[in-house]
Coordinates of C-alpha atoms in Angstrom, one line a residue:
M1 CA 0.0 0.0 0.0
D2 CA 3.1 2.3 -0.2
Q3 CA 2.3 5.7 -1.7
I4 CA -1.4 4.7 -2.4
Y5 CA -4.4 6.2 -0.8
C6 CA -7.6 4.1 -1.1
L7 CA -10.5 6.4 -1.8
P8 CA -14.1 5.3 -1.9
I9 CA -16.2 7.0 -4.6
N10 CA -19.5 7.5 -2.7
S11 CA -18.8 11.2 -2.6
S12 CA -20.1 13.9 -4.9
A13 CA -16.6 15.4 -5.3
A14 CA -14.1 12.6 -6.0
Q15 CA -11.8 15.0 -7.7
V16 CA -11.8 17.1 -4.5
N17 CA -10.9 14.1 -2.4
Q18 CA -7.9 13.4 -4.6
K19 CA -6.7 17.0 -4.3
F20 CA -7.1 16.9 -0.5
A21 CA -5.4 13.6 -0.2
E22 CA -2.4 15.4 -1.7
I23 CA -3.0 18.4 0.5
G24 CA -3.1 16.2 3.6
C25 CA 0.4 15.0 2.8
R26 CA 1.8 18.5 1.9
L27 CA 0.5 20.1 5.1
V28 CA 3.1 18.1 7.1
S29 CA 6.1 19.7 5.3
D30 CA 4.9 22.7 3.4
F31 CA 1.8 24.5 4.6
E32 CA 3.3 26.5 7.4
T33 CA 0.4 27.8 9.5
E34 CA 0.2 26.4 13.0
F35 CA -3.4 25.2 12.8
E36 CA -3.0 23.1 9.6
H37 CA 0.5 22.0 10.4
V38 CA -0.5 20.5 13.8
Y39 CA -3.6 18.9 12.3
A40 CA -1.6 17.3 9.5
Y41 CA 0.5 15.5 12.1
Q42 CA -2.7 14.3 13.8
V43 CA -3.9 12.9 10.5
R44 CA -0.6 11.2 9.8
D45 CA -0.5 9.7 13.3
Q46 CA -4.1 8.4 13.0
L47 CA -3.2 6.7 9.7
N48 CA -0.1 5.2 11.1
E49 CA -1.9 3.9 14.1
F50 CA -4.6 2.4 11.9
E51 CA -2.0 0.7 9.7
Y52 CA -0.2 -0.8 12.7
S53 CA -3.4 -2.3 14.2
H54 CA -4.5 -3.8 10.8
S55 CA -1.1 -4.6 9.3
K56 CA -1.7 -8.3 9.1
D57 CA -5.1 -8.0 7.4
N58 CA -4.9 -7.8 3.6
S59 CA -8.4 -8.8 2.7
I60 CA -10.7 -6.8 0.5
H61 CA -12.8 -6.1 3.7
Y62 CA -9.8 -4.4 5.3
L63 CA -9.2 -2.3 2.2
S64 CA -12.9 -1.2 2.2
F65 CA -12.7 -0.4 5.9
R66 CA -9.5 1.6 5.4
A67 CA -11.1 3.5 2.6
E68 CA -14.0 4.5 4.9
F69 CA -11.6 5.5 7.6
E70 CA -9.5 7.7 5.3
Q71 CA -12.6 9.2 3.8
S72 CA -13.6 10.5 7.2
L73 CA -10.2 12.1 7.7
L74 CA -10.3 13.7 4.3
N75 CA -13.7 15.1 4.9
D76 CA -12.4 16.6 8.1
I77 CA -9.5 18.1 6.2
L78 CA -11.9 19.5 3.6
G79 CA -14.0 21.1 6.3
R80 CA -10.9 22.7 7.9
V81 CA -9.5 24.0 4.6
E82 CA -12.9 25.6 3.9
L83 CA -12.1 27.9 6.8
L84 CA -9.3 29.4 4.7
T85 CA -10.1 33.0 3.8
D86 CA -9.4 34.8 0.6
D87 CA -6.5 36.6 2.4
D88 CA -5.0 33.2 3.2
L89 CA -5.1 32.2 -0.5
G90 CA -3.6 35.6 -1.4
Q91 CA -0.7 35.0 1.0
L92 CA -0.1 31.5 -0.5
T93 CA 0.1 32.9 -4.0
Q94 CA 2.9 35.2 -2.8
S95 CA 4.8 32.6 -0.9
K96 CA 8.5 32.1 -1.8
K97 CA 7.9 28.3 -2.0
A98 CA 6.6 27.0 -5.4
A99 CA 4.7 24.2 -3.5
H100 CA 2.7 26.8 -1.7
R101 CA 1.8 28.7 -4.9
L102 CA 0.8 25.4 -6.5
L103 CA -1.3 24.5 -3.5
A104 CA -3.1 27.9 -3.8
I105 CA -4.0 27.0 -7.4
E106 CA -5.4 23.6 -6.4
L107 CA -7.5 25.3 -3.7
M108 CA -8.8 27.8 -6.2
A109 CA -9.7 24.9 -8.5
V110 CA -11.8 23.4 -5.8
K111 CA -13.3 26.6 -4.4
F112 CA -13.5 28.4 -7.7
E113 CA -15.1 31.8 -7.9
E114 CA -14.6 34.6 -10.6
K115 CA -12.9 36.8 -8.0
Y116 CA -9.8 34.5 -8.1
Y117 CA -9.0 35.4 -11.7
P118 CA -6.6 38.3 -10.9
L119 CA -4.6 35.9 -8.7
L120 CA -4.4 33.3 -11.5
N121 CA -3.5 36.0 -14.0
V122 CA -0.4 36.8 -12.0
L123 CA 0.5 33.1 -11.4
K124 CA 0.3 32.3 -15.2
D125 CA 3.6 34.3 -15.5
D126 CA 5.2 32.6 -12.5
S127 CA 8.9 32.0 -12.7
E128 CA 8.4 28.4 -11.7
Q129 CA 7.2 26.7 -14.9
K130 CA 5.0 24.1 -13.2
V131 CA 3.1 26.8 -11.3
A132 CA 2.7 28.9 -14.5
N133 CA 1.4 25.8 -16.4
A134 CA -1.1 24.9 -13.7
A135 CA -2.4 28.5 -13.6
K136 CA -2.8 28.6 -17.4
K137 CA -4.6 25.3 -17.4
L138 CA -7.1 26.5 -14.7
I139 CA -7.7 29.8 -16.6
T140 CA -8.3 28.0 -19.9
T141 CA -10.4 25.2 -18.5
V142 CA -12.4 26.9 -15.8
V143 CA -12.0 30.6 -15.8
G144 CA -11.6 31.5 -19.4
S145 CA -14.3 33.3 -21.4
K146 CA -17.2 30.9 -21.9
S147 CA -17.5 32.1 -25.5
D148 CA -14.1 30.5 -26.2
W149 CA -15.4 27.0 -25.2
L150 CA -17.0 26.3 -28.5
S151 CA -13.9 27.2 -30.6
T152 CA -11.8 25.2 -28.1
Y153 CA -14.0 22.1 -28.6
H154 CA -13.9 22.6 -32.4
S155 CA -10.1 22.5 -32.3
M156 CA -9.9 19.2 -30.5
I157 CA -8.8 16.5 -33.0
H158 CA -8.2 13.5 -30.7
P159 CA -11.4 11.9 -29.2
H160 CA -9.8 11.6 -25.8
D161 CA -9.6 15.4 -25.6
R162 CA -13.2 15.8 -26.5
R163 CA -14.2 13.2 -23.9
Q164 CA -12.4 15.1 -21.2
F165 CA -13.8 18.4 -22.3
I166 CA -17.4 17.1 -22.0
R167 CA -16.6 15.5 -18.6
W168 CA -15.1 18.8 -17.4
L169 CA -18.4 20.5 -18.3
I170 CA -20.3 18.0 -16.2
Y171 CA -17.8 18.6 -13.3
D172 CA -18.0 22.4 -13.7
Y173 CA -21.8 22.4 -13.7
A174 CA -22.0 20.1 -10.6
N175 CA -19.7 22.3 -8.7
T176 CA -21.3 25.6 -9.7
S177 CA -23.3 26.9 -6.7
D178 CA -25.4 29.4 -8.8
K179 CA -26.6 27.3 -11.7
N180 CA -28.2 30.5 -13.3
S181 CA -24.7 31.9 -13.8
F182 CA -23.6 28.9 -15.9
D183 CA -23.5 29.6 -19.6
L184 CA -26.0 26.9 -20.7
S185 CA -26.5 28.5 -24.2
T186 CA -22.8 27.9 -25.2
T187 CA -22.9 24.5 -23.4
E188 CA -25.9 23.4 -25.4
E189 CA -24.0 24.2 -28.7
I190 CA -21.1 22.1 -27.5
L191 CA -23.4 19.2 -26.4
K192 CA -25.1 19.2 -29.8
L193 CA -21.8 18.5 -31.4
G194 CA -21.0 15.9 -28.7
L195 CA -24.3 14.0 -29.4
Q196 CA -23.3 13.7 -33.1
D197 CA -19.6 12.9 -32.4
Q198 CA -18.1 9.9 -34.3
D199 CA -16.6 8.6 -31.0
W200 CA -19.1 6.6 -29.1
E201 CA -17.5 7.5 -25.7
V202 CA -18.0 11.2 -26.4
R203 CA -21.7 10.5 -27.2
V204 CA -22.2 8.6 -23.9
S205 CA -20.6 11.3 -21.8
T206 CA -22.7 14.0 -23.7
I207 CA -25.9 12.1 -22.9
I208 CA -25.0 12.0 -19.2
A209 CA -24.2 15.8 -19.4
V210 CA -27.6 16.5 -21.0
A211 CA -29.4 14.5 -18.3
R212 CA -27.6 16.1 -15.4
M213 CA -28.1 19.6 -16.7
N214 CA -31.7 18.9 -17.5
L215 CA -31.5 20.3 -21.1
I216 CA -35.0 19.5 -22.3
A217 CA -34.3 21.3 -25.6
L218 CA -31.9 18.5 -26.6
F219 CA -34.4 15.7 -25.9
S220 CA -35.0 15.0 -29.6
L221 CA -31.3 14.9 -30.4
V222 CA -30.7 12.4 -27.5
E223 CA -33.4 10.2 -29.0
K224 CA -31.6 10.0 -32.3
V225 CA -28.2 9.1 -30.8
D226 CA -26.9 5.7 -32.0
L227 CA -25.5 3.7 -29.1
N228 CA -25.6 0.3 -30.7
I229 CA -22.0 -0.5 -30.1
S230 CA -20.6 -3.4 -32.1
A231 CA -19.4 -6.6 -30.4
G232 CA -16.0 -5.9 -32.0
T233 CA -15.7 -2.6 -30.1
L234 CA -17.4 -3.8 -26.8
P235 CA -17.4 -7.6 -26.7
N236 CA -19.3 -8.0 -23.4
K237 CA -23.1 -8.1 -24.2
K238 CA -24.0 -6.8 -20.7
D239 CA -21.7 -3.8 -21.2
R240 CA -23.4 -3.0 -24.5
E241 CA -26.8 -3.3 -22.9
L242 CA -25.7 -0.9 -20.1
I243 CA -24.5 1.7 -22.7
N244 CA -27.9 1.5 -24.4
G245 CA -29.5 1.8 -21.0
V246 CA -27.7 5.1 -20.4
K247 CA -29.7 6.7 -23.2
R248 CA -33.0 5.2 -22.0
V249 CA -32.6 6.5 -18.4
A250 CA -31.4 9.9 -19.6
L251 CA -34.6 10.2 -21.6
M252 CA -36.6 9.3 -18.4
I253 CA -34.7 11.9 -16.4
L254 CA -35.4 14.6 -19.0
T255 CA -39.1 13.8 -18.9
K256 CA -39.1 13.4 -15.1
T257 CA -40.3 9.8 -15.4
Q258 CA -39.6 7.7 -12.3
P259 CA -38.8 4.0 -12.4
Q260 CA -42.1 2.1 -11.9
N261 CA -42.9 -1.2 -10.1
V262 CA -39.3 -1.8 -9.0
D263 CA -38.8 -5.1 -7.2
I264 CA -35.6 -4.6 -5.1
N265 CA -35.2 -8.4 -4.9
N266 CA -35.1 -8.7 -8.7
I267 CA -31.6 -8.5 -10.0
K268 CA -32.6 -6.9 -13.4
H269 CA -34.6 -4.3 -11.5
Q270 CA -31.6 -3.6 -9.2
R271 CA -29.4 -3.1 -12.2
W272 CA -31.9 -0.8 -13.8
L273 CA -32.3 1.3 -10.7
S274 CA -28.5 1.5 -10.1
L275 CA -28.1 2.8 -13.7
Y276 CA -30.9 5.4 -13.3
E277 CA -29.4 6.7 -10.0
A278 CA -25.9 6.8 -11.4
V279 CA -26.8 8.8 -14.6
K280 CA -28.9 11.2 -12.5
S281 CA -26.2 11.9 -9.9
E282 CA -22.5 11.8 -9.6
N283 CA -22.7 9.8 -6.3
I284 CA -21.7 6.2 -6.9
N285 CA -21.1 3.0 -4.9
V286 CA -17.5 1.7 -5.1
S287 CA -18.8 -2.0 -5.1
C288 CA -21.2 -1.5 -8.0
Y289 CA -19.8 -2.1 -11.5
I290 CA -22.7 -0.3 -13.2
T291 CA -22.1 2.9 -11.4
Q292 CA -18.3 2.6 -11.8
L293 CA -19.0 2.5 -15.6
V294 CA -21.1 5.7 -15.4
Y295 CA -18.5 7.3 -13.2
Y296 CA -15.8 6.8 -15.9
F297 CA -18.0 8.4 -18.6
S298 CA -18.9 11.5 -16.4
T299 CA -15.6 12.3 -14.5
P300 CA -12.6 14.1 -15.9
A301 CA -9.1 13.1 -15.4
N302 CA -7.0 14.9 -12.8
L303 CA -5.9 18.3 -14.0
L304 CA -3.6 20.1 -11.6
S305 CA -1.4 17.5 -10.1
E306 CA 2.2 18.7 -9.8
E307 CA 3.5 15.6 -11.5
H308 CA 0.9 15.8 -14.2
V309 CA 2.0 19.2 -15.2
Q310 CA 5.7 18.4 -15.8
P311 CA 6.7 14.8 -15.5
F312 CA 10.5 14.9 -15.7
C313 CA 13.5 13.8 -13.7
E314 CA 17.2 13.2 -14.2
G315 CA 17.8 10.1 -16.3
I316 CA 14.8 10.7 -18.5
V317 CA 15.3 12.3 -21.9
L318 CA 12.6 14.3 -23.8
K319 CA 13.1 14.0 -27.6
D320 CA 10.5 14.8 -30.3
D321 CA 7.8 15.0 -27.6
K322 CA 8.6 11.5 -26.5
F323 CA 10.3 10.3 -23.3
Y324 CA 13.3 7.9 -23.4
L325 CA 15.5 6.3 -20.7
S326 CA 18.9 8.0 -21.1
N327 CA 21.7 6.0 -22.6
S328 CA 19.2 3.7 -24.2
D329 CA 16.5 3.6 -26.9
I330 CA 13.8 2.4 -24.5
E331 CA 10.7 4.6 -25.1
L332 CA 8.7 5.5 -21.9
V333 CA 5.2 6.8 -21.3
W334 CA 4.2 8.9 -18.3
I335 CA 1.3 7.5 -16.1
P336 CA 0.0 10.6 -14.2
V337 CA -0.9 10.7 -10.6
G338 CA -4.6 10.1 -10.3
E339 CA -7.6 8.0 -9.1
Y340 CA -7.9 4.6 -10.7
F341 CA -10.0 1.4 -10.4
V342 CA -8.0 -1.7 -9.5
N343 CA -9.0 -5.2 -8.3
H344 CA -7.3 -7.9 -6.3
L345 CA -5.5 -10.8 -8.0
N346 CA -8.2 -13.5 -8.9
E347 CA -10.9 -11.2 -7.6
E348 CA -12.4 -9.9 -10.9
D349 CA -15.5 -8.3 -9.4
N350 CA -14.0 -6.6 -6.3
Y351 CA -12.8 -3.2 -7.3
I352 CA -11.4 -0.4 -5.1
K353 CA -10.5 3.2 -6.0
V354 CA -6.8 4.1 -5.4
L355 CA -4.8 7.3 -5.7
Q356 CA -1.7 6.2 -7.5
E357 CA 1.5 8.3 -7.6
G358 CA 2.9 9.1 -11.1
F359 CA 5.5 6.9 -12.7
F360 CA 7.2 6.1 -16.1
I361 CA 6.7 2.7 -17.7
S362 CA 8.2 1.3 -21.0
R363 CA 5.8 1.9 -23.8
F364 CA 6.7 -1.4 -25.5
P365 CA 7.3 -4.8 -23.9
L366 CA 11.0 -5.7 -23.7
M367 CA 12.4 -9.0 -25.0
A368 CA 9.2 -9.7 -26.9
D369 CA 10.7 -11.7 -29.7
E370 CA 10.0 -15.5 -29.8
S371 CA 13.4 -16.8 -28.7
N372 CA 13.9 -14.4 -25.8
L373 CA 10.3 -14.8 -24.8
L374 CA 10.7 -18.5 -24.0
T375 CA 14.1 -18.3 -22.3
A376 CA 13.8 -15.1 -20.3
S377 CA 15.0 -16.1 -16.8
I378 CA 14.4 -14.0 -13.7
E379 CA 18.1 -13.8 -13.1
G380 CA 18.6 -12.6 -16.7
I381 CA 16.0 -9.8 -16.2
R382 CA 17.5 -8.8 -12.9
S383 CA 20.9 -8.6 -14.6
F384 CA 19.5 -6.5 -17.4
L385 CA 17.8 -4.1 -14.9
K386 CA 21.1 -3.9 -12.9
D387 CA 23.0 -2.9 -16.1
L388 CA 20.4 -0.2 -16.8
S389 CA 20.6 1.1 -13.3
Q390 CA 24.4 1.4 -13.3
S391 CA 24.2 4.0 -16.1
N392 CA 21.2 5.8 -14.5
E393 CA 22.0 6.0 -10.8
S394 CA 19.6 8.8 -9.9
I395 CA 16.5 6.7 -10.7
E396 CA 14.9 3.4 -9.7
I397 CA 14.5 0.9 -12.5
R398 CA 12.4 -2.2 -11.7
L399 CA 9.5 -4.5 -12.7
P400 CA 6.0 -3.0 -12.2
N401 CA 4.0 -4.1 -9.2
Y402 CA 0.4 -5.3 -9.5
T403 CA -1.3 -2.0 -9.0
E404 CA 1.1 -0.1 -11.4
W405 CA 0.4 -2.7 -14.2
Q406 CA -3.3 -2.4 -13.8
V407 CA -3.3 1.4 -13.7
A408 CA -1.1 1.6 -16.8
S409 CA -3.0 -1.0 -18.8
R410 CA -6.6 0.0 -17.8
S411 CA -5.7 3.6 -18.3
M412 CA -8.5 6.0 -17.3
D413 CA -11.4 3.7 -18.2
V414 CA -12.9 0.7 -16.4
R415 CA -12.3 -1.9 -19.1
N416 CA -12.8 -5.5 -17.9
Y417 CA -9.2 -6.6 -18.8
P418 CA -5.9 -4.8 -19.1
W419 CA -5.8 -5.5 -22.9
G420 CA -9.4 -4.6 -23.7
W421 CA -13.1 -4.9 -22.9
G422 CA -13.3 -8.7 -23.5
I423 CA -11.2 -11.7 -22.8
E424 CA -11.2 -12.5 -26.5
D425 CA -9.3 -9.2 -27.2
D426 CA -6.0 -10.9 -26.5
W427 CA -6.5 -13.0 -29.6
T428 CA -5.7 -9.9 -31.7
V429 CA -2.6 -9.3 -29.7
R430 CA -1.4 -12.9 -30.4
A431 CA -2.5 -13.0 -34.1
S432 CA 0.2 -13.1 -36.7
E433 CA 0.6 -13.9 -40.4
F434 CA 1.4 -17.5 -39.4
G435 CA -2.0 -18.1 -37.7
L436 CA -3.8 -17.3 -34.5
G437 CA -1.6 -17.6 -31.4
L438 CA 1.3 -19.5 -33.0
F439 CA 3.8 -16.7 -32.8
W440 CA 4.0 -13.3 -31.0
P441 CA 4.2 -10.3 -33.3
E442 CA 7.3 -8.2 -33.5
I443 CA 7.4 -5.1 -31.2
G444 CA 5.4 -2.3 -32.8
E445 CA 3.6 -4.6 -35.3
L446 CA 0.5 -5.2 -33.1
I447 CA -3.1 -5.3 -34.1
C448 CA -4.4 -4.2 -30.7
E449 CA -4.9 -0.4 -30.4
E450 CA -3.1 1.9 -28.0
N451 CA -4.8 2.9 -24.8
D452 CA -5.2 6.5 -23.5
Y453 CA -1.6 6.5 -22.4
F454 CA -0.3 5.2 -25.8
L455 CA 0.8 1.9 -24.2
V456 CA 1.2 -0.8 -26.8
D457 CA 0.7 -4.6 -26.4
K458 CA -1.0 -4.6 -23.0
F459 CA -0.9 -8.4 -22.8
G460 CA 2.9 -8.4 -22.8
F461 CA 4.3 -9.0 -19.3
K462 CA 1.5 -10.5 -17.2
V463 CA 1.0 -9.3 -13.6
V464 CA 0.5 -12.9 -12.6
D465 CA 4.2 -13.5 -13.5
Y466 CA 5.3 -10.8 -11.2
E467 CA 3.1 -12.0 -8.4
Q468 CA 4.5 -15.6 -8.8
I469 CA 8.0 -14.2 -8.7
Q470 CA 7.3 -12.7 -5.3
R471 CA 5.5 -15.7 -3.9
E472 CA 7.1 -18.8 -5.4
K473 CA 10.5 -17.5 -6.6
V474 CA 10.0 -18.9 -10.1
E475 CA 13.0 -19.0 -12.4
K476 CA 11.3 -18.2 -15.7
L477 CA 8.7 -15.9 -17.2
E478 CA 6.4 -17.1 -19.9
S479 CA 6.0 -13.7 -21.5
S480 CA 7.8 -10.5 -22.1
F481 CA 8.2 -7.8 -19.5
R482 CA 8.2 -4.0 -18.9
I483 CA 10.1 -1.7 -16.7
V484 CA 8.9 1.0 -14.3
I485 CA 11.0 4.1 -13.4
N486 CA 10.6 6.2 -10.4
K487 CA 12.6 9.0 -8.7
K488 CA 14.8 7.6 -5.9

C-alpha cells in the first residue's frame, strides 16, 4: 500500500478528495500555518496507528474499511480548509515556495469563484514553470471566457480530448453553486456537437451531461443518438446493454419519469435502478460495477497534479515529444498521478479506488521476440535491470507491481481486462501472419490499439508472472516484461 491512498467514490466530489489527499500530505512539510501544520501530524499519526493495528489483514474487507476511515479524515481536512479566507489564499500565492503557490491554485480549482481570476492571471507568468502551467490550465479550462469554449472544442482532434472536455463541463456544472450563472447556451451548442460525435464514448458522456443539466431542448437529439456499439468494439453483451441503458434512463430523467414497479429483490430491476441513479447523480457506490462505468463516462481526469504538469526527472530524456530512458532507446510513457480502479488478483468483481503516484513505464514490452520470450530467466532480467541502473544511478528501475500494471493497462477507463473490454481481445494481440496464437508479433507490429496512455501490447508482461516471482521464486517468465521508473 506504499504511496497509495484508497478512496471510496461514494462522494459527490471525488476530484476534491484526490486533491485533498495530496494536500493532507503536503500540510506536514509545506503548509506552514500552525493550525493546519499540527492537524496534519494528527492525520498522519491516526493513519499510522490504523496501519499498525491492521497490518496483518490484507483482505478486501480491510481495504474497504480503510477507505471509509481515510474518507472521514479527508472530509475533516476538507472542512478545515474551507475555513481558509481569501486573504489566506492571497498569501499562499505570494509565498516564496513553489509548493505553496501550486497549492493555492489547487484550492482555487476546488473553491473556484470569478474573483480569483486576478490571482491566477499573476500566477500564469510565475517564474516556476509548473506553477505557471497549472495556472494557465485552470484559466483555460475553468475561468476563461465561456465564448471560447466552442472554438476550443472545435479545435480538438483527438477523441480523448473531446471526452475530457465534456466531462469537465459535467464537473463544472455540478460544482457551480449558482446554476443560473452557468453559460448553458454555449454549453448546449457544444453538447449538440457531442451528441453527433463519431466517437461513441463522447456520445455517452454527452448524454449524461444533457441529463444532469436537464437540457430538455436537446431531448429529440438524444433520442436520435446511436449507441448500438458493435461486439468488436465492446465484446461483453452486458456492457453493450448498459451503454444503451444510459440513453434510456437519460430520456426518463429529462421527462421526469420515475422507475415504476421496481422489485428490489429482482436482479434486473436492481441493475436498472442503479443505472438510473448513477446517470442522475455523480454519487456512486464503489462496489457496483454499473455505477463505476457511469463514473468513468462522467468524471474528468486529474488536471492540476504537480507531477501531471511536468513529468520529468534526471535520467529521462525528452526527444521529439517522447520520453526515453537516457543511454538507451527504451521509449517511456508517463502515467500521471490520479484516481484509478484496481482489483485484487483473482478477484475480478471486487474493485477499489486508489490514488496512485505518477511513474514512467516502458511503452513497448522488452524481450518480446519469440526466442527471448521462451528463455527469459528471472536472473537474466535482474541482470538487465542492474545494467540499466548502473548508467542511471539517480532513478529506480524495476519491474512494475500489481497496481502499477493495472493502472497503466486499464488507463482511465474501467475496461474489464488490461488489454481490452473482453477476454477475446488478447487473440488480436497474439494474431500473426502464421496463424492465431502461434507466434507473438514483433514489437510495434501489433493489431491491438493503444490505450489512452499510448501503451502498446497490454498483454505483454503479465502481472501474474510478477506475483509468482514474489510468492514462489519462479525462475522463468512465460511472457515479455516491462520496466517501471521512479525517482529515488
